[in-house]
Amino acid sequence: TVVVAAGAAASLVVDLRIAIFQERVDVTAQSPVSATGSLAATTTVTNAETQLLAPGEGFQSAVRLTPGVIQLGNGDSIDGGRPNQASVQLGAATLIDPATNLARVALPADGIDSVSVLPNPYETEFGRFSSGLVMIQTRRAGDRWKVHLYDLEPALRLKRFTVLQVTGVTVWKPSVEIGGPIVKGRVFMEQTAQYHYQATDIPSRPGTELRKTEWVSSFTRVDANLTPKHSLVFSGGFEPSTVRLATHGTFTPPAATADTSDQIGHSMITERALLSQDAVIDTTVQFDGYQTSAHGLGPLPMQLLPETTLGHFFNIQNRSTSSSQWIETVSGSQHAPGGLHLFKVGFDLLKT
């Protein structure tokens, strides 16, 4: 208590205690080259940025957020190239259909950690493309269990030329994410899944004729710390999808259209061993399988007329492709005359 009186000086004794002092040093290691290990110009989009600008979308939408990428009818163009001239990697493994040279896998949006676009990287470890490379890094589980649900609200479809007359759902893409430690500090699992439904209205056809796309994508990643110098990562997923009235258009009524379906599965194992403080060996083995079919809605012969199409789709198509890949690399750094020198050697075998 301080007493203030007229004609007298007021005094107050203040005891300033010294705060508890704790010594702490945070060391964060960064790649001497870049996050992608490439000297080429790289643009990276994180999952948080994708969910903010294109919620519920996969890596295809993340790629379109980068400069130099435009969307075409059958994929994305990087630096003016055709979609089948680019390549997509999931980690170190190639993720494209050998039949079309297109990435047809729709990974769950919540299972992706970041997407990087490299227009024409010139390192010898990158190949099988001529216009650009997309590198996908998947999300690793944390030290605590978590369960998240995203995008549960569907987008409603309105009747043409109306404001409030709802006729159905146009887009719905809910997803779930479950992840956490199976063995504390040793084994971690991240499981994501997403359902996607989209009804597309053809402006030149009646509003009740809709092209419907449905797919379910599941992706699992398991990280295991076997020893302080040895780790193992397993990842895999599957994606069944169907497109009803896939060829529906102005001159193709529903009866003459074709339905398509896909069955896609992929798996990958990556082993990393620390040989010394300056050298690491990485082994990656991956397997992919693609099954595609297209069929009409009946047995009638197809008739192409100037103003319309009669009958049913004329063909039944089935295609099955697969690929397997083995990647072995040794990378490290060495202090020598001239400064720090980085090296990376290995081989990459792909069979389709």
Tab-separated table of C-alpha atoms in Angstrom:
chain	number	residue	atom	x	y	z
A	1	THR	CA	0.000	0.000	0.000
A	2	VAL	CA	1.289	3.450	-0.949
A	3	VAL	CA	0.221	6.455	1.105
A	4	VAL	CA	0.286	9.794	-0.732
A	5	ALA	CA	0.256	12.900	1.506
A	6	ALA	CA	0.465	16.584	0.650
A	7	GLY	CA	3.972	18.034	0.866
A	8	ALA	CA	5.586	14.591	1.350
A	9	ALA	CA	7.396	12.242	-1.018
A	10	ALA	CA	5.797	8.850	-1.664
A	11	SER	CA	8.044	5.837	-1.885
A	12	LEU	CA	7.423	2.271	-3.126
A	13	VAL	CA	9.745	-0.714	-2.852
A	14	VAL	CA	9.521	-3.021	-5.888
A	15	ASP	CA	11.193	-6.436	-5.885
A	16	LEU	CA	11.975	-7.540	-9.473
A	17	ARG	CA	12.736	-11.226	-9.399
A	18	ILE	CA	14.927	-12.745	-12.069
A	19	ALA	CA	12.953	-15.039	-14.327
A	20	ILE	CA	13.917	-18.685	-14.590
A	21	PHE	CA	16.578	-19.041	-17.271
A	22	GLN	CA	16.598	-22.156	-19.430
A	23	GLU	CA	19.158	-22.972	-22.052
A	24	ARG	CA	17.614	-24.350	-25.262
A	25	VAL	CA	18.890	-24.619	-28.777
A	26	ASP	CA	16.628	-25.686	-31.675
A	27	VAL	CA	18.497	-27.126	-34.656
A	28	THR	CA	16.545	-27.576	-37.887
A	29	ALA	CA	18.245	-29.410	-40.713
A	30	GLN	CA	17.546	-28.227	-44.245
A	31	SER	CA	18.555	-29.696	-47.549
A	32	PRO	CA	21.587	-27.904	-49.039
A	33	VAL	CA	19.842	-28.026	-52.433
A	34	SER	CA	16.079	-27.781	-52.003
A	35	ALA	CA	13.151	-29.616	-50.492
A	36	THR	CA	12.819	-31.697	-53.650
A	37	GLY	CA	16.531	-32.302	-54.098
A	38	SER	CA	16.547	-30.542	-57.463
A	39	LEU	CA	18.291	-27.426	-58.738
A	40	ALA	CA	15.448	-26.813	-61.188
A	41	ALA	CA	12.757	-24.221	-60.511
A	42	THR	CA	10.186	-25.787	-58.191
A	43	THR	CA	6.735	-24.667	-57.080
A	44	THR	CA	5.283	-26.434	-54.033
A	45	VAL	CA	1.663	-26.326	-52.849
A	46	THR	CA	0.938	-27.593	-49.347
A	47	ASN	CA	-2.181	-29.436	-48.248
A	48	ALA	CA	-3.330	-26.421	-46.227
A	49	GLU	CA	-3.188	-24.195	-49.308
A	50	THR	CA	-5.071	-26.740	-51.423
A	51	GLN	CA	-7.796	-27.196	-48.809
A	52	LEU	CA	-8.192	-23.424	-48.559
A	53	LEU	CA	-8.452	-22.735	-52.302
A	54	ALA	CA	-9.880	-26.063	-53.569
A	55	PRO	CA	-11.329	-27.991	-50.602
A	56	GLY	CA	-11.852	-31.701	-51.121
A	57	GLU	CA	-9.881	-31.820	-54.355
A	58	GLY	CA	-6.838	-33.997	-54.985
A	59	PHE	CA	-3.383	-33.357	-56.334
A	60	GLN	CA	-4.779	-32.435	-59.769
A	61	SER	CA	-6.283	-29.263	-58.318
A	62	ALA	CA	-3.093	-28.541	-56.395
A	63	VAL	CA	-1.123	-28.708	-59.641
A	64	ARG	CA	-3.463	-26.158	-61.252
A	65	LEU	CA	-2.657	-23.673	-58.491
A	66	THR	CA	0.920	-23.389	-59.765
A	67	PRO	CA	2.040	-21.059	-62.584
A	68	GLY	CA	2.543	-22.561	-66.030
A	69	VAL	CA	-0.179	-25.221	-65.609
A	70	ILE	CA	-3.515	-25.130	-67.439
A	71	GLN	CA	-6.352	-27.635	-67.479
A	72	LEU	CA	-7.225	-29.466	-70.683
A	73	GLY	CA	-9.925	-31.973	-71.458
A	74	ASN	CA	-7.822	-35.053	-70.706
A	75	GLY	CA	-5.459	-33.693	-68.052
A	76	ASP	CA	-3.143	-30.815	-67.199
A	77	SER	CA	-0.654	-29.100	-69.471
A	78	ILE	CA	2.698	-28.068	-67.960
A	79	ASP	CA	4.620	-25.375	-69.836
A	80	GLY	CA	2.527	-25.895	-72.966
A	81	GLY	CA	3.097	-29.643	-73.254
A	82	ARG	CA	0.415	-32.263	-73.740
A	83	PRO	CA	-0.901	-34.003	-70.601
A	84	ASN	CA	0.666	-37.338	-71.588
A	85	GLN	CA	4.074	-35.661	-71.903
A	86	ALA	CA	4.267	-34.997	-68.154
A	87	SER	CA	4.994	-37.495	-65.417
A	88	VAL	CA	3.732	-37.948	-61.861
A	89	GLN	CA	5.694	-39.450	-58.979
A	90	LEU	CA	4.415	-40.625	-55.607
A	91	GLY	CA	7.549	-40.140	-53.599
A	92	ALA	CA	10.242	-41.666	-55.798
A	93	ALA	CA	7.943	-44.051	-57.715
A	94	THR	CA	6.210	-43.362	-61.028
A	95	LEU	CA	2.408	-43.145	-60.791
A	96	ILE	CA	1.078	-43.254	-64.371
A	97	ASP	CA	-0.990	-45.688	-66.415
A	98	PRO	CA	1.331	-47.356	-68.972
A	99	ALA	CA	-1.472	-47.455	-71.573
A	100	THR	CA	-2.187	-43.713	-71.606
A	101	ASN	CA	0.842	-42.223	-69.815
A	102	LEU	CA	-1.614	-40.295	-67.627
A	103	ALA	CA	-1.955	-40.244	-63.835
A	104	ARG	CA	-5.433	-41.686	-63.314
A	105	VAL	CA	-5.196	-42.233	-59.551
A	106	ALA	CA	-7.294	-39.854	-57.446
A	107	LEU	CA	-5.664	-39.901	-54.017
A	108	PRO	CA	-7.739	-38.729	-51.027
A	109	ALA	CA	-7.197	-35.025	-50.538
A	110	ASP	CA	-6.371	-35.474	-46.832
A	111	GLY	CA	-3.656	-38.041	-47.515
A	112	ILE	CA	-1.508	-35.575	-49.463
A	113	ASP	CA	1.059	-33.478	-47.623
A	114	SER	CA	2.413	-31.428	-50.539
A	115	VAL	CA	2.535	-31.320	-54.338
A	116	SER	CA	5.558	-29.961	-56.206
A	117	VAL	CA	5.720	-29.066	-59.899
A	118	LEU	CA	9.115	-29.173	-61.603
A	119	PRO	CA	9.059	-27.865	-65.194
A	120	ASN	CA	11.765	-29.787	-67.038
A	121	PRO	CA	14.173	-30.730	-64.215
A	122	TYR	CA	17.490	-31.726	-65.724
A	123	GLU	CA	18.783	-34.162	-63.076
A	124	THR	CA	19.426	-37.630	-64.471
A	125	GLU	CA	17.346	-39.297	-61.742
A	126	PHE	CA	14.200	-37.811	-63.284
A	127	GLY	CA	12.918	-39.168	-66.575
A	128	ARG	CA	10.001	-40.537	-68.594
A	129	PHE	CA	8.600	-37.103	-69.428
A	130	SER	CA	9.216	-34.201	-71.783
A	131	SER	CA	7.248	-31.252	-70.376
A	132	GLY	CA	7.191	-31.411	-66.580
A	133	LEU	CA	7.191	-33.509	-63.436
A	134	VAL	CA	4.712	-33.595	-60.546
A	135	MET	CA	5.987	-34.955	-57.221
A	136	ILE	CA	3.497	-35.950	-54.494
A	137	GLN	CA	4.472	-36.335	-50.849
A	138	THR	CA	1.969	-38.158	-48.646
A	139	ARG	CA	1.088	-37.299	-45.057
A	140	ARG	CA	2.729	-39.085	-42.132
A	141	ALA	CA	0.816	-39.842	-38.917
A	142	GLY	CA	1.665	-37.878	-35.779
A	143	ASP	CA	2.335	-38.829	-32.175
A	144	ARG	CA	-1.336	-38.576	-31.168
A	145	TRP	CA	-4.420	-40.252	-32.562
A	146	LYS	CA	-6.787	-38.052	-34.537
A	147	VAL	CA	-10.064	-38.516	-36.402
A	148	HIS	CA	-11.242	-35.837	-38.809
A	149	LEU	CA	-14.237	-35.582	-41.131
A	150	TYR	CA	-14.205	-33.090	-43.986
A	151	ASP	CA	-16.598	-31.703	-46.628
A	152	LEU	CA	-19.772	-33.336	-45.368
A	153	GLU	CA	-22.040	-30.718	-46.969
A	154	PRO	CA	-23.076	-31.494	-50.556
A	155	ALA	CA	-23.490	-28.885	-53.265
A	156	LEU	CA	-27.104	-28.832	-54.428
A	157	ARG	CA	-28.275	-28.752	-58.019
A	158	LEU	CA	-30.986	-26.278	-58.990
A	159	LYS	CA	-33.470	-26.519	-61.778
A	160	ARG	CA	-32.454	-24.498	-64.791
A	161	PHE	CA	-33.381	-20.814	-64.709
A	162	THR	CA	-34.554	-21.032	-61.087
A	163	VAL	CA	-33.095	-19.803	-57.814
A	164	LEU	CA	-34.548	-22.014	-55.080
A	165	GLN	CA	-35.926	-25.133	-56.797
A	166	VAL	CA	-33.551	-27.915	-55.704
A	167	THR	CA	-33.561	-31.029	-57.894
A	168	GLY	CA	-30.707	-33.024	-56.364
A	169	VAL	CA	-27.010	-33.077	-55.519
A	170	THR	CA	-24.447	-31.894	-58.027
A	171	VAL	CA	-21.201	-32.515	-56.079
A	172	TRP	CA	-20.493	-34.367	-52.851
A	173	LYS	CA	-16.969	-35.285	-51.735
A	174	PRO	CA	-16.837	-36.269	-48.038
A	175	SER	CA	-13.566	-37.601	-46.642
A	176	VAL	CA	-12.240	-39.103	-43.416
A	177	GLU	CA	-8.755	-39.086	-41.875
A	178	ILE	CA	-7.619	-41.390	-39.057
A	179	GLY	CA	-4.034	-41.465	-37.863
A	180	GLY	CA	-1.823	-42.038	-34.868
A	181	PRO	CA	0.805	-44.279	-33.254
A	182	ILE	CA	0.261	-48.041	-33.235
A	183	VAL	CA	3.397	-48.534	-31.146
A	184	LYS	CA	4.398	-45.312	-29.400
A	185	GLY	CA	7.506	-43.847	-30.972
A	186	ARG	CA	7.957	-46.830	-33.319
A	187	VAL	CA	5.024	-47.541	-35.649
A	188	PHE	CA	2.572	-44.978	-37.028
A	189	MET	CA	-0.447	-45.374	-39.322
A	190	GLU	CA	-2.272	-42.791	-41.413
A	191	GLN	CA	-5.535	-43.878	-43.071
A	192	THR	CA	-7.512	-41.610	-45.395
A	193	ALA	CA	-10.542	-42.272	-47.577
A	194	GLN	CA	-12.770	-40.153	-49.780
A	195	TYR	CA	-16.013	-40.587	-51.704
A	196	HIS	CA	-16.654	-38.413	-54.753
A	197	TYR	CA	-19.976	-37.926	-56.524
A	198	GLN	CA	-20.565	-35.483	-59.356
A	199	ALA	CA	-23.561	-35.002	-61.647
A	200	THR	CA	-22.807	-33.046	-64.814
A	201	ASP	CA	-25.555	-31.269	-66.695
A	202	ILE	CA	-25.259	-31.121	-70.486
A	203	PRO	CA	-26.672	-27.695	-71.449
A	204	SER	CA	-27.851	-28.885	-74.884
A	205	ARG	CA	-29.763	-31.867	-73.439
A	206	PRO	CA	-32.782	-32.063	-71.103
A	207	GLY	CA	-32.008	-31.251	-67.479
A	208	THR	CA	-32.879	-34.775	-66.345
A	209	GLU	CA	-30.098	-36.358	-68.431
A	210	LEU	CA	-27.003	-36.232	-66.238
A	211	ARG	CA	-23.531	-37.699	-66.565
A	212	LYS	CA	-22.752	-39.188	-63.149
A	213	THR	CA	-19.225	-39.828	-61.884
A	214	GLU	CA	-18.582	-41.814	-58.717
A	215	TRP	CA	-15.369	-43.044	-57.149
A	216	VAL	CA	-14.064	-44.171	-53.785
A	217	SER	CA	-10.393	-43.723	-52.944
A	218	SER	CA	-8.577	-45.245	-49.969
A	219	PHE	CA	-4.947	-44.659	-49.032
A	220	THR	CA	-2.959	-46.170	-46.155
A	221	ARG	CA	0.540	-45.254	-44.985
A	222	VAL	CA	2.436	-47.087	-42.223
A	223	ASP	CA	5.778	-45.761	-40.926
A	224	ALA	CA	8.017	-47.973	-38.820
A	225	ASN	CA	11.212	-46.938	-37.039
A	226	LEU	CA	12.950	-50.317	-36.866
A	227	THR	CA	16.173	-48.978	-35.353
A	228	PRO	CA	17.613	-45.473	-34.892
A	229	LYS	CA	19.315	-45.913	-38.284
A	230	HIS	CA	16.728	-47.976	-40.132
A	231	SER	CA	13.164	-47.040	-41.172
A	232	LEU	CA	10.464	-48.643	-43.299
A	233	VAL	CA	7.448	-47.051	-44.988
A	234	PHE	CA	4.561	-48.956	-46.559
A	235	SER	CA	1.812	-47.231	-48.528
A	236	GLY	CA	-0.988	-48.501	-50.693
A	237	GLY	CA	-4.480	-47.817	-51.867
A	238	PHE	CA	-7.267	-48.669	-54.259
A	239	GLU	CA	-9.820	-46.722	-56.264
A	240	PRO	CA	-12.921	-48.162	-57.950
A	241	SER	CA	-14.773	-45.670	-60.137
A	242	THR	CA	-17.678	-45.562	-62.582
A	243	VAL	CA	-18.936	-43.000	-65.078
A	244	ARG	CA	-22.520	-43.391	-66.238
A	245	LEU	CA	-23.400	-41.884	-69.634
A	246	ALA	CA	-19.718	-41.180	-70.190
A	247	THR	CA	-20.123	-40.288	-73.897
A	248	HIS	CA	-23.343	-38.319	-73.429
A	249	GLY	CA	-23.490	-35.228	-75.611
A	250	THR	CA	-25.541	-33.041	-77.902
A	251	PHE	CA	-25.874	-35.656	-80.655
A	252	THR	CA	-25.632	-38.725	-78.386
A	253	PRO	CA	-28.755	-39.491	-76.345
A	254	PRO	CA	-28.523	-41.615	-73.171
A	255	ALA	CA	-29.467	-44.880	-74.921
A	256	ALA	CA	-26.484	-44.596	-77.294
A	257	THR	CA	-23.891	-43.728	-74.673
A	258	ALA	CA	-21.320	-45.940	-72.994
A	259	ASP	CA	-20.618	-46.518	-69.304
A	260	THR	CA	-17.004	-46.812	-68.142
A	261	SER	CA	-15.512	-48.308	-64.995
A	262	ASP	CA	-12.013	-48.471	-63.513
A	263	GLN	CA	-10.336	-50.585	-60.865
A	264	ILE	CA	-6.992	-49.143	-59.739
A	265	GLY	CA	-4.654	-50.489	-57.071
A	266	HIS	CA	-1.175	-49.363	-56.039
A	267	SER	CA	1.326	-50.275	-53.312
A	268	MET	CA	4.843	-49.171	-52.411
A	269	ILE	CA	7.519	-50.087	-49.864
A	270	THR	CA	10.401	-47.739	-49.071
A	271	GLU	CA	13.346	-48.696	-46.871
A	272	ARG	CA	15.914	-46.170	-45.640
A	273	ALA	CA	19.152	-47.075	-43.896
A	274	LEU	CA	21.720	-44.653	-42.507
A	275	LEU	CA	25.137	-45.973	-43.529
A	276	SER	CA	27.030	-43.186	-41.781
A	277	GLN	CA	26.526	-39.602	-40.728
A	278	ASP	CA	26.959	-38.520	-44.360
A	279	ALA	CA	25.472	-41.372	-46.433
A	280	VAL	CA	21.966	-42.821	-46.794
A	281	ILE	CA	20.722	-45.738	-48.885
A	282	ASP	CA	17.088	-45.785	-50.106
A	283	THR	CA	15.250	-48.771	-51.588
A	284	THR	CA	11.803	-48.383	-53.173
A	285	VAL	CA	9.648	-51.131	-54.686
A	286	GLN	CA	6.203	-50.370	-56.103
A	287	PHE	CA	3.416	-52.221	-57.935
A	288	ASP	CA	0.462	-50.664	-59.790
A	289	GLY	CA	-2.513	-52.253	-61.538
A	290	TYR	CA	-5.161	-50.702	-63.795
A	291	GLN	CA	-8.335	-52.295	-65.170
A	292	THR	CA	-10.631	-50.343	-67.472
A	293	SER	CA	-13.850	-51.354	-69.203
A	294	ALA	CA	-16.397	-49.639	-71.445
A	295	HIS	CA	-19.716	-51.061	-72.577
A	296	GLY	CA	-23.008	-49.950	-74.075
A	297	LEU	CA	-26.487	-50.129	-72.603
A	298	GLY	CA	-27.930	-52.748	-74.936
A	299	PRO	CA	-27.432	-55.009	-78.005
A	300	LEU	CA	-29.012	-52.851	-80.740
A	301	PRO	CA	-26.766	-51.761	-83.620
A	302	MET	CA	-25.480	-48.212	-83.438
A	303	GLN	CA	-26.640	-45.782	-86.155
A	304	LEU	CA	-24.885	-42.455	-86.652
A	305	LEU	CA	-27.152	-39.810	-88.155
A	306	PRO	CA	-26.381	-36.130	-88.823
A	307	GLU	CA	-28.747	-34.929	-86.095
A	308	THR	CA	-28.620	-37.776	-83.539
A	309	THR	CA	-27.415	-41.305	-82.727
A	310	LEU	CA	-29.719	-44.304	-82.628
A	311	GLY	CA	-29.310	-47.741	-81.101
A	312	HIS	CA	-26.681	-48.626	-78.508
A	313	PHE	CA	-22.943	-48.180	-78.158
A	314	PHE	CA	-21.242	-50.449	-80.674
A	315	ASN	CA	-18.370	-51.938	-78.669
A	316	ILE	CA	-17.299	-53.643	-75.465
A	317	GLN	CA	-13.755	-52.825	-74.356
A	318	ASN	CA	-11.639	-54.231	-71.547
A	319	ARG	CA	-8.044	-53.256	-70.808
A	320	SER	CA	-5.701	-54.411	-68.067
A	321	THR	CA	-2.256	-52.906	-67.487
A	322	SER	CA	0.281	-53.082	-64.674
A	323	SER	CA	3.713	-51.792	-63.767
A	324	SER	CA	6.428	-52.670	-61.278
A	325	GLN	CA	9.416	-50.546	-60.294
A	326	TRP	CA	12.606	-50.961	-58.295
A	327	ILE	CA	14.655	-47.918	-57.283
A	328	GLU	CA	17.961	-48.108	-55.411
A	329	THR	CA	19.896	-44.962	-54.512
A	330	VAL	CA	22.817	-43.962	-52.304
A	331	SER	CA	23.073	-40.271	-51.448
A	332	GLY	CA	25.258	-38.231	-49.166
A	333	SER	CA	27.609	-35.326	-48.754
A	334	GLN	CA	31.353	-34.938	-48.431
A	335	HIS	CA	33.537	-32.030	-47.390
A	336	ALA	CA	36.344	-31.662	-49.915
A	337	PRO	CA	38.385	-28.901	-51.515
A	338	GLY	CA	35.927	-26.334	-52.824
A	339	GLY	CA	33.337	-26.805	-50.083
A	340	LEU	CA	30.522	-29.274	-49.460
A	341	HIS	CA	29.938	-31.770	-52.282
A	342	LEU	CA	26.679	-33.692	-52.693
A	343	PHE	CA	26.416	-36.996	-54.508
A	344	LYS	CA	23.633	-39.385	-55.455
A	345	VAL	CA	24.030	-42.632	-57.407
A	346	GLY	CA	21.696	-45.530	-58.109
A	347	PHE	CA	19.432	-47.197	-60.649
A	348	ASP	CA	15.744	-47.173	-61.577
A	349	LEU	CA	14.097	-50.199	-63.230
A	350	LEU	CA	10.499	-49.965	-64.503
A	351	LYS	CA	8.592	-52.845	-66.088
A	352	THR	CA	5.178	-52.410	-67.717
